[in-house]
Short mmCIF file of C-alpha atoms in Angstrom, two decimals:
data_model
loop_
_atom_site.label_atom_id
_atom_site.label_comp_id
_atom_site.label_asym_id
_atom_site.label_seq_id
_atom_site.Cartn_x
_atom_site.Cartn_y
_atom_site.Cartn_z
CA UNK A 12 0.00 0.00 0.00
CA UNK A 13 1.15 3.24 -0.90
CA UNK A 14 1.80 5.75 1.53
CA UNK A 15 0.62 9.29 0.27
CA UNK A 16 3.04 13.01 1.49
CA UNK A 17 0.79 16.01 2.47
CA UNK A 18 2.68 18.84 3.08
CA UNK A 19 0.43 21.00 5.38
CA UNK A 20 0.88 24.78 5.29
CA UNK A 21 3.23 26.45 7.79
CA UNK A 22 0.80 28.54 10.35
CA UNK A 23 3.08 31.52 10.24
CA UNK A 24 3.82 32.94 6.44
CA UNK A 25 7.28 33.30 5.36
CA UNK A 26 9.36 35.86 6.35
CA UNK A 27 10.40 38.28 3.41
CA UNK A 28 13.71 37.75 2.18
CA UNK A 29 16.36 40.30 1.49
CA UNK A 30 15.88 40.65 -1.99
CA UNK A 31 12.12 41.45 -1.49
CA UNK A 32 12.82 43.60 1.13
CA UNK A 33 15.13 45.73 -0.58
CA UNK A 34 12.90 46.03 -3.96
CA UNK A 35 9.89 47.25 -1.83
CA UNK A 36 12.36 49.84 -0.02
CA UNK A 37 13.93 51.42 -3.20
CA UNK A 38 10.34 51.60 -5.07
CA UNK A 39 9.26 53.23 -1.86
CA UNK A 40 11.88 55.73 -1.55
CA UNK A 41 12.69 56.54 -4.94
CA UNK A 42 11.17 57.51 -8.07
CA UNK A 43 11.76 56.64 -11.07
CA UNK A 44 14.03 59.25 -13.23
CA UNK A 45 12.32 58.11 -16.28
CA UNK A 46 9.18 58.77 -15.24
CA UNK A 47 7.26 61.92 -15.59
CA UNK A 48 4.13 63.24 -13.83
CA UNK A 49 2.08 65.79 -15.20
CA UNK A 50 0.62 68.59 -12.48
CA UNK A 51 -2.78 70.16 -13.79
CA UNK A 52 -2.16 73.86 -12.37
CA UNK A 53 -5.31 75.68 -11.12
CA UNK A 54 -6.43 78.53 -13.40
CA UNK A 55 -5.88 81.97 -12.56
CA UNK A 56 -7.97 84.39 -12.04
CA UNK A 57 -7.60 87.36 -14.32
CA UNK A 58 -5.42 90.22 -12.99
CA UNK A 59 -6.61 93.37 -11.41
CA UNK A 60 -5.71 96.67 -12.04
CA UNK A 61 -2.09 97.35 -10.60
CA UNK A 62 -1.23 99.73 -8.33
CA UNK A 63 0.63 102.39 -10.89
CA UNK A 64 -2.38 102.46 -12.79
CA UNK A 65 -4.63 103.57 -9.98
CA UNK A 66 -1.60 105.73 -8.32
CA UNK A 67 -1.38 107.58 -11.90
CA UNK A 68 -5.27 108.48 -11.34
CA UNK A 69 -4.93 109.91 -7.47
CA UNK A 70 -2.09 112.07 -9.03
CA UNK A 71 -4.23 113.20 -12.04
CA UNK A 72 -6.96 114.11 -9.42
CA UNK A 73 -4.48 115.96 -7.15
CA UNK A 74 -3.05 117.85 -10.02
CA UNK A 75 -6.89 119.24 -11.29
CA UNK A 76 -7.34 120.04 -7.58
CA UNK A 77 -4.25 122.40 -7.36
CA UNK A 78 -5.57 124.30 -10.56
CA UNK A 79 -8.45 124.76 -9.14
CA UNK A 80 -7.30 125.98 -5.72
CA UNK A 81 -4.81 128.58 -7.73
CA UNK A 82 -7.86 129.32 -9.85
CA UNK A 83 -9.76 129.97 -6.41
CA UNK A 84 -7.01 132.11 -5.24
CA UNK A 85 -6.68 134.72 -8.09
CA UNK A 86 -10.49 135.90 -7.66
CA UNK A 87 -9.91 139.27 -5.79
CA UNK A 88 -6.22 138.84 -5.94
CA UNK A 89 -3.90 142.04 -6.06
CA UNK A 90 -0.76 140.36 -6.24
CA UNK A 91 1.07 137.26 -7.18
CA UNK A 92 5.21 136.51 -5.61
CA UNK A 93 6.94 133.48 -6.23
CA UNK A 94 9.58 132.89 -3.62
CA UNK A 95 12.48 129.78 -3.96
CA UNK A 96 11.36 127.49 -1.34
CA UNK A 97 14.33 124.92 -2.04
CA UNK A 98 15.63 123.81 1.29
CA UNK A 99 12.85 125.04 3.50
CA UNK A 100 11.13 122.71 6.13
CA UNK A 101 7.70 121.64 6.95
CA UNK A 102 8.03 123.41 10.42
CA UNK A 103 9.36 126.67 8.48
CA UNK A 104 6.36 126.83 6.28
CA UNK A 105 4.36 126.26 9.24
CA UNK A 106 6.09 129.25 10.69
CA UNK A 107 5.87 131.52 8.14
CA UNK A 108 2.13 130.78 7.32
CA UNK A 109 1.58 132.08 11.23
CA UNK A 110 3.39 135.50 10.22
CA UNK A 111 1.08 136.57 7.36
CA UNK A 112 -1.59 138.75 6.57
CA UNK A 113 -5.47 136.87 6.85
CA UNK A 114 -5.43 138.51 3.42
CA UNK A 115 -2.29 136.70 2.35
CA UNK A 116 -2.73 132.76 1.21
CA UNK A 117 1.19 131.11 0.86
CA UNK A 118 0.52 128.15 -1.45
CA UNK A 119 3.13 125.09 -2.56
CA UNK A 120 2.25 124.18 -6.29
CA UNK A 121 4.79 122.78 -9.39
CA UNK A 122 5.18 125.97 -11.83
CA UNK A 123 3.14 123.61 -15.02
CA UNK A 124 0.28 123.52 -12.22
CA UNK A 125 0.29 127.31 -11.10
CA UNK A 126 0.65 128.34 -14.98
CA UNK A 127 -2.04 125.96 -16.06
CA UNK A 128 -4.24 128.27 -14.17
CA UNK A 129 -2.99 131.37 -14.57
CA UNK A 130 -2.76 131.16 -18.30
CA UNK A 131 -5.18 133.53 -21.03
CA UNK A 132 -5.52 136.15 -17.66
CA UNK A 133 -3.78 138.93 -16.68
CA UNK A 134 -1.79 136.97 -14.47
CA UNK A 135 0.23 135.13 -17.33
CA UNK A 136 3.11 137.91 -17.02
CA UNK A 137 4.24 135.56 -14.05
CA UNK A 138 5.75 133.10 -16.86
CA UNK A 139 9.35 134.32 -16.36
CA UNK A 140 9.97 132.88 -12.66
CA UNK A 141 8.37 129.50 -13.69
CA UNK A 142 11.57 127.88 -12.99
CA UNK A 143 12.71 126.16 -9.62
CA UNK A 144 10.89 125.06 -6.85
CA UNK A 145 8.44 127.94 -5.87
CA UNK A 146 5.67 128.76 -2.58
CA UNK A 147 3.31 130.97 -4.32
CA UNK A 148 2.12 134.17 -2.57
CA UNK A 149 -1.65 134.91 -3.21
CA UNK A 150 -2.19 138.75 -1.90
CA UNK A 151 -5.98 139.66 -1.23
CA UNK A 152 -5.36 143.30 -0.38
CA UNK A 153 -4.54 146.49 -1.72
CA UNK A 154 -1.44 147.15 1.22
CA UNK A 155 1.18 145.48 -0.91
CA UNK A 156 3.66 146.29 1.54
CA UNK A 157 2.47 144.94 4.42
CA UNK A 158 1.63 141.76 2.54
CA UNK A 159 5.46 141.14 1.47
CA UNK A 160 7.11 142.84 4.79
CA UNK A 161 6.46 139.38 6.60
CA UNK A 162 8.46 137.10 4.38
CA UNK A 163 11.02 140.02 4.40
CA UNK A 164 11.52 139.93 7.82
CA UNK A 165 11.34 136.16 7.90
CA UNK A 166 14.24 135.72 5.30
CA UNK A 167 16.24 137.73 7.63
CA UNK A 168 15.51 136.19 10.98
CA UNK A 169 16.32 132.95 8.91
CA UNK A 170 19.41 133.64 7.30
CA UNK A 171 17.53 132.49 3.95
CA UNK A 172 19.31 134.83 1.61
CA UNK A 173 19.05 132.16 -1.18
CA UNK A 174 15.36 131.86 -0.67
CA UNK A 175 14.45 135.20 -2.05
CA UNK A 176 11.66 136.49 -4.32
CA UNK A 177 12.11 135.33 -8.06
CA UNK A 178 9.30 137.35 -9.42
CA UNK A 179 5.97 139.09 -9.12
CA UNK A 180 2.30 140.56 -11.16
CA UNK A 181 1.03 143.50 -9.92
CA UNK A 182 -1.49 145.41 -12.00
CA UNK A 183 -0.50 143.37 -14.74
CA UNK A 184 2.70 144.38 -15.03
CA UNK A 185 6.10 141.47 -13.99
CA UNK A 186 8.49 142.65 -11.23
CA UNK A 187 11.54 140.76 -11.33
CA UNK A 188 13.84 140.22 -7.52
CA UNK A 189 15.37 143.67 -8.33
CA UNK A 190 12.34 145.49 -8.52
CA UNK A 191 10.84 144.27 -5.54
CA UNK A 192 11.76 147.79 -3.65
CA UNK A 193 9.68 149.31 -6.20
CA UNK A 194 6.77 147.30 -4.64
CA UNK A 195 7.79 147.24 -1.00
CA UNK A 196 8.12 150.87 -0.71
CA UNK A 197 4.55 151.52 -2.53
CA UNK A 198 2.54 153.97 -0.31
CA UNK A 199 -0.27 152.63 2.24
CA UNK A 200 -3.97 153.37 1.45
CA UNK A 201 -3.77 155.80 4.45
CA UNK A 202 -0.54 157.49 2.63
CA UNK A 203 -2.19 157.52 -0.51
CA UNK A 204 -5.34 159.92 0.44
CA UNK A 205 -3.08 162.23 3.21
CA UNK A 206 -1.32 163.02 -0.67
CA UNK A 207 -4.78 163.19 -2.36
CA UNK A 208 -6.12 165.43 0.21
CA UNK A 209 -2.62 167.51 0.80
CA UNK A 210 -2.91 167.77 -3.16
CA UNK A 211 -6.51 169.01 -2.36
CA UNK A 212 -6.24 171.29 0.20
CA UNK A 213 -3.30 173.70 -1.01
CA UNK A 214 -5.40 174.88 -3.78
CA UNK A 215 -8.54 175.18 -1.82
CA UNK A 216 -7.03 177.06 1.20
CA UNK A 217 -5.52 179.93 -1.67
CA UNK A 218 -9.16 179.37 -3.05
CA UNK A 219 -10.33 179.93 0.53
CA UNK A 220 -8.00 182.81 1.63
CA UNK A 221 -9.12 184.89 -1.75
CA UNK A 222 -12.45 185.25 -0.74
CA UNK A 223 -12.08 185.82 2.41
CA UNK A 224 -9.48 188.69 1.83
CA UNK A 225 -11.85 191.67 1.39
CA UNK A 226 -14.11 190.62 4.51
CA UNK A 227 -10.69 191.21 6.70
CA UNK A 228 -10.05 193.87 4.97
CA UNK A 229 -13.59 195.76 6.13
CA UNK A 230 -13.34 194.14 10.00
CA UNK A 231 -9.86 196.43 9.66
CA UNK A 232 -11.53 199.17 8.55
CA UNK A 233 -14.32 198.70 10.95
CA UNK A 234 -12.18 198.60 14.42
CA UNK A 235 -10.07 201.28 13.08
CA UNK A 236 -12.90 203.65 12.16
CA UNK A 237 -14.60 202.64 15.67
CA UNK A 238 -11.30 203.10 17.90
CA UNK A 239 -11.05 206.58 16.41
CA UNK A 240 -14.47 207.41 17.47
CA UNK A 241 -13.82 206.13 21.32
CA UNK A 242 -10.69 209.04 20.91
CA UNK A 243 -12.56 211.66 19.72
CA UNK A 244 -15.23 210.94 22.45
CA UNK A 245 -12.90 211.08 25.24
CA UNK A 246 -11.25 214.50 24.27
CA UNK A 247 -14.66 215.91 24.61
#
C-alpha cells in the first residue's frame, strides 16, 4: 500500500527575504528618473488693475485740484510773488504761514500747475519765474507792503538769503527780484489819500484865503474907524 506526502501549510507565512525587502524599499523611496508626472495647475484668475495704474489716477486728481485751488485764489487777488522754497522745512512753512496777513494765502504748487491756471488772464506775465521750486504768494489786499514785509523779515531772521523772491504781477505788469523795492516801498492806502487830500487842500485854502481877503479887509476898517471914534469921544 502506498503511503501518500501532504505537506500541510506552515501557520506563520514566510518571512520576506532580502531581496524582497530591498525592492519594496527602493520603489518606496525613490522615483523613477524616467518617469514623468504631469501637475494640472489651477487657473488663474484674471489680474486686477495694478497699483501704478490707480496711483497715476490719485495724481491726475491731485493735479486738477491744485488748478483749481490757484484758480480759487486769483479771484480778488492784487498780487502774485513766487519765492524759492528749495531747502525750506515743513516746520518753516508752518512758521511763516503764522506771520502773514489773513489777506495773504502762501501756497506750494509745481510751476506747469500754477501756470495751467494762470494762463489767457492777466496773471500770465508771471511766466518768467516759472523755474525752480516755488511757494506761491496769493495777496488779497490792496497794502502790498504789508503783505510782502512778513516774508522780508522772515528771510532775515532765517538767514535764507538764497530763498528770495524770483518774481511778481502787480497790475499786470512782472516785477523781477530787483524790482521788488519798487513794490515794498509803494505807499499805504492811508498814505495815498493824506497826498490826495494835501494835493486838495493847497489849492482850496488859496481858493479859501481869496475870498475871504476883502471881509478882513472891512473888520480892519471897521475897528479902526470905531477906535477913532472912542478918541474923539474922550477929548470931549
Amino acid at each position: 500500500m502506498e503511503a501518500t506526502l501532504f505537506s500541510l501549510p506552515a501557520s506563520r507565512p514566510p518571512l520576506p527575504t532580502a531581496t524582497t525587502s530591498t525592492a519594496l524599499s527602493l520603489k518606496s523611496h525613490f522615483r523613477n528618473p524616467f518617469l514623468t508626472t504631469t501637475h494640472r495647475h489651477p487657473k488663474l484668475s484674471p489680474q486686477t488693475p495694478t497699483l501704478p495704474k490707480i496711483h497715476a489716477a490719485i495724481s491726475r486728481t491731485k493735479k486738477e485740484e491744485t488748478v483749481d485751488r490757484v484758480k480759487q485764489e486769483l479771484e480778488d487777488c492784487h498780487l502774485i510773488a513766487g519765492i524759492s522754497y528749495k531747502g525750506l522745512t515743513v516746520q518753516q512753512f508752518r512758521e511763516l504761514r503764522t506771520q502773514l496777513p489773513e489777506t495773504t494765502k502762501l501756497l506750494v504748487a509745481k510751476n506747469t500747475l500754477v501756470y495751467k491756471a494762470i494762463e489767457g488772464t492777466k496773471w500770465e506775465a508771471l511766466k518768467p519765474c516759472m523755474t525752480g521750486m516755488n511757494a506761491w504768494l496769493f495777496v488779497h489786499s490792496e497794502e502790498i507792503p504789508a503783505a510782502l514785509k512778513p516774508y522780508r523779515t522772515f528771510q532775515k531772521e532765517k538767514k535764507l538769503e538764497e530763498n528770495d523772491f524770483t518774481g511778481a504781477v502787480f497790475e499786470g505788469k512782472f516785477y523781477g527780484p530787483s524790482d521788488f523795492k519798487t513794490l515794498e516801498n509803494l505807499p499805504t492806502r492811508a498814505e495815498i489819500y493824506a497826498q490826495i487830500l494835501g494835493s486838495i487842500k493847497g489849492p482850496a485854502s488859496a481858493v479859501v484865503g481869496t475870498i475871504q481877503a476883502p471881509a478882513r479887509d472891512l473888520i480892519m476898517v471897521l475897528k479902526a474907524y470905531c477906535k477913532k471914534l472912542e478918541e474923539e469921544g474922550g477929548g470931549q
